[in-house]
């Protein structure tokens, strides 16, 4: 019996496109023999040298990732995905914009102490967030956004969907993404996007 494929998936809870891709990745887990390790990539860190980006210099761009990282360090790595699901559901299909409310409600949903919310203002977790973001850059290149996926050490930015594929269609798209990513000389496939995120 073949071993499960190990997949690293880097997310920032703020990003609607990462959210869409993460829902696809969950579908892929159901229809393909893969196991996902959920990791953080910070839009705040990615854009610290990009003054034209919305996340440049904004402290609130670090809030959610700091809380997720604090939860993982203090209570276990499994809370990265649990909090991501709780935060992302509120932020994206839920349309909630109040980040402090997202943090408070998400911590309660997954059964973590409310005091963890204070991590949003702490730089104590920034070194770990930077290391994780740098790990994503190392496998996918510097000119990236969110999400980043790596399979067996080969990484890529994206894919970007709206809406996310489901069922066996999700598996077929995964097979195609792997085929492209497996070729060392492959770098980019893109077409103009005219639709916003469809969370259906």
C-alpha positions as a printed NumPy array, in Angstrom:
array([[  0.   ,   0.   ,   0.   ],
       [  1.401,   3.393,  -1.049],
       [  2.203,   5.922,   1.645],
       [  0.066,   9.005,   2.006],
       [  1.359,  12.06 ,   0.202],
       [  2.507,  14.683,   2.676],
       [  1.209,  18.153,   1.843],
       [  2.196,  21.407,   3.532],
       [ -0.428,  24.139,   3.272],
       [  0.383,  27.715,   4.329],
       [ -2.533,  30.036,   5.102],
       [ -3.339,  33.443,   6.53 ],
       [ -6.882,  33.573,   7.965],
       [ -7.34 ,  37.052,   6.486],
       [ -7.046,  35.863,   2.867],
       [-10.314,  34.863,   1.132],
       [ -8.415,  33.119,  -1.668],
       [ -6.446,  30.982,   0.77 ],
       [ -9.78 ,  30.118,   2.39 ],
       [-11.209,  28.952,  -0.935],
       [ -8.125,  26.841,  -1.645],
       [ -8.191,  25.351,   1.854],
       [-11.763,  24.149,   1.302],
       [-10.555,  22.486,  -1.909],
       [ -7.666,  20.914,   0.004],
       [-10.165,  19.423,   2.468],
       [-12.013,  17.886,  -0.47 ],
       [ -8.727,  16.522,  -1.829],
       [ -8.091,  14.837,   1.541],
       [-11.402,  13.002,   1.107],
       [-10.776,  11.714,  -2.412],
       [ -6.983,  11.301,  -2.568],
       [ -4.48 ,   9.645,  -0.232],
       [ -3.006,  12.846,   1.184],
       [ -2.285,  14.188,   4.644],
       [ -2.098,  17.951,   5.181],
       [  0.121,  19.825,   7.62 ],
       [ -1.44 ,  23.258,   8.151],
       [  1.04 ,  26.12 ,   8.539],
       [  0.972,  29.911,   8.737],
       [  2.106,  32.432,   6.155],
       [  1.702,  36.055,   7.22 ],
       [  0.375,  38.665,   4.802],
       [  1.773,  41.305,   7.136],
       [  5.272,  39.874,   6.838],
       [  4.972,  39.155,   3.107],
       [  4.099,  42.794,   2.455],
       [  6.324,  44.593,   4.945],
       [  8.423,  45.953,   2.043],
       [  5.455,  46.591,  -0.263],
       [  3.961,  50.02 ,   0.567],
       [  1.304,  49.635,  -2.141],
       [ -0.25 ,  46.609,  -0.453],
       [ -3.222,  46.89 ,   1.912],
       [ -1.408,  44.874,   4.602],
       [  1.751,  46.995,   4.606],
       [  2.452,  48.413,   8.054],
       [ -0.918,  47.4  ,   9.511],
       [ -0.658,  45.885,  12.963],
       [ -4.108,  44.296,  12.647],
       [ -2.779,  42.241,   9.728],
       [ -0.777,  40.34 ,  12.362],
       [ -3.582,  39.794,  14.872],
       [ -5.123,  36.545,  13.652],
       [ -1.857,  34.808,  12.803],
       [ -0.365,  35.729,  16.175],
       [ -3.329,  34.218,  18.015],
       [ -3.206,  31.057,  15.893],
       [  0.527,  30.681,  16.504],
       [  0.145,  31.315,  20.245],
       [ -2.57 ,  28.663,  20.427],
       [ -0.384,  26.152,  18.575],
       [  2.63 ,  26.814,  20.78 ],
       [  0.695,  26.673,  24.044],
       [ -1.919,  24.006,  23.308],
       [ -0.763,  21.926,  20.332],
       [ -0.248,  22.142,  16.578],
       [ -3.749,  20.842,  15.872],
       [ -5.116,  24.231,  16.922],
       [ -3.664,  25.857,  13.806],
       [ -6.326,  24.154,  11.693],
       [ -9.062,  24.322,  14.329],
       [ -8.668,  28.067,  14.774],
       [ -8.23 ,  28.615,  11.057],
       [-11.568,  26.928,  10.413],
       [-13.289,  28.915,  13.162],
       [-11.782,  32.253,  12.135],
       [-12.14 ,  31.686,   8.406],
       [-15.79 ,  30.662,   8.628],
       [-16.579,  33.91 ,  10.409],
       [-14.363,  36.1  ,   8.24 ],
       [-15.232,  34.775,   4.793],
       [-18.624,  33.084,   4.316],
       [-19.751,  34.807,   7.538],
       [-18.645,  38.259,   6.376],
       [-17.506,  39.323,   9.853],
       [-15.097,  42.265,   9.765],
       [-14.447,  42.864,  13.48 ],
       [-11.186,  40.98 ,  13.997],
       [-11.371,  41.154,  17.78 ],
       [-14.822,  39.576,  17.701],
       [-13.545,  36.887,  15.323],
       [-10.728,  36.1  ,  17.757],
       [-12.993,  36.017,  20.826],
       [-15.659,  33.824,  19.239],
       [-13.158,  31.479,  17.579],
       [-11.238,  30.846,  20.795],
       [-14.511,  30.026,  22.536],
       [-15.621,  27.712,  19.721],
       [-12.478,  25.568,  19.888],
       [-12.384,  25.557,  23.691],
       [ -9.286,  27.685,  24.248],
       [ -8.807,  30.261,  27.018],
       [-10.105,  33.746,  26.245],
       [ -6.789,  35.158,  27.508],
       [ -5.109,  33.954,  24.314],
       [ -6.7  ,  36.941,  22.57 ],
       [ -3.988,  39.13 ,  24.085],
       [ -1.455,  37.415,  21.798],
       [ -2.687,  39.641,  18.965],
       [ -0.629,  42.516,  20.39 ],
       [  2.427,  40.45 ,  21.299],
       [  5.529,  40.337,  19.118],
       [  6.632,  37.208,  20.994],
       [  5.249,  35.045,  18.181],
       [  6.584,  37.062,  15.26 ],
       [  9.866,  35.138,  14.972],
       [  7.959,  31.863,  14.541],
       [  5.595,  33.508,  12.051],
       [  8.533,  34.874,  10.082],
       [ 10.237,  31.461,  10.076],
       [  7.07 ,  29.794,   8.765],
       [  6.596,  32.489,   6.122],
       [ 10.241,  32.115,   5.073],
       [  9.744,  28.351,   4.815],
       [  6.924,  28.952,   2.323],
       [  9.148,  31.323,   0.342],
       [ 11.915,  28.727,   0.338],
       [  9.724,  26.14 ,  -1.394],
       [  7.671,  28.433,  -3.666],
       [  9.886,  31.472,  -4.346],
       [  9.823,  35.038,  -3.107],
       [  7.184,  36.431,  -5.469],
       [  4.237,  34.725,  -3.781],
       [  1.043,  35.408,  -1.878],
       [ -1.378,  33.141,  -0.05 ],
       [ -1.891,  30.242,  -0.068],
       [  1.266,  28.206,  -0.657],
       [  1.211,  24.436,  -1.068],
       [  4.188,  22.071,  -1.055],
       [  4.264,  18.381,  -1.945],
       [  7.431,  16.406,  -1.305],
       [  9.452,  19.617,  -1.135],
       [  8.052,  21.166,  -4.337],
       [  6.002,  24.261,  -3.624],
       [  3.722,  26.617,  -5.514],
       [  1.516,  29.646,  -4.877],
       [ -2.18 ,  28.928,  -5.327],
       [ -4.17 ,  27.578,  -6.986],
       [ -6.854,  30.25 ,  -6.803],
       [-10.494,  29.188,  -7.2  ],
       [-13.963,  30.627,  -7.145],
       [-15.827,  28.51 ,  -6.216],
       [-13.638,  25.691,  -4.918],
       [-13.956,  22.295,  -6.679],
       [-15.71 ,  19.541,  -4.772],
       [-15.705,  15.745,  -4.786],
       [-13.871,  13.89 ,  -7.511],
       [-13.523,  17.109,  -9.5  ],
       [-11.349,  18.399,  -6.625],
       [ -9.223,  15.271,  -6.979],
       [ -8.817,  15.728, -10.731],
       [ -7.7  ,  19.337, -10.233],
       [ -5.228,  18.127,  -7.601],
       [ -3.827,  15.553, -10.035],
       [ -3.321,  18.297, -12.608],
       [ -1.68 ,  20.656, -10.129],
       [  0.731,  17.913,  -9.105],
       [  1.569,  17.153, -12.719],
       [  2.478,  20.796, -13.38 ],
       [  4.377,  21.225, -10.114],
       [  6.416,  18.058, -10.727],
       [  8.131,  19.614, -13.751],
       [ 11.196,  21.558, -12.483],
       [ 10.918,  24.198, -15.206],
       [  7.254,  25.063, -14.563],
       [  6.671,  28.481, -13.009],
       [  3.339,  30.044, -13.812],
       [ -0.127,  29.445, -15.245],
       [ -2.588,  32.297, -14.916],
       [ -5.662,  33.878, -16.464],
       [ -7.477,  37.117, -15.677],
       [ -9.933,  36.851, -12.787],
       [-13.27 ,  38.633, -13.138],
       [-15.094,  37.175, -10.127],
       [-14.749,  37.645,  -6.395],
       [-14.743,  34.757,  -3.901],
       [-17.764,  32.464,  -4.177],
       [-18.072,  30.69 ,  -0.838],
       [-20.971,  28.432,  -1.873]])
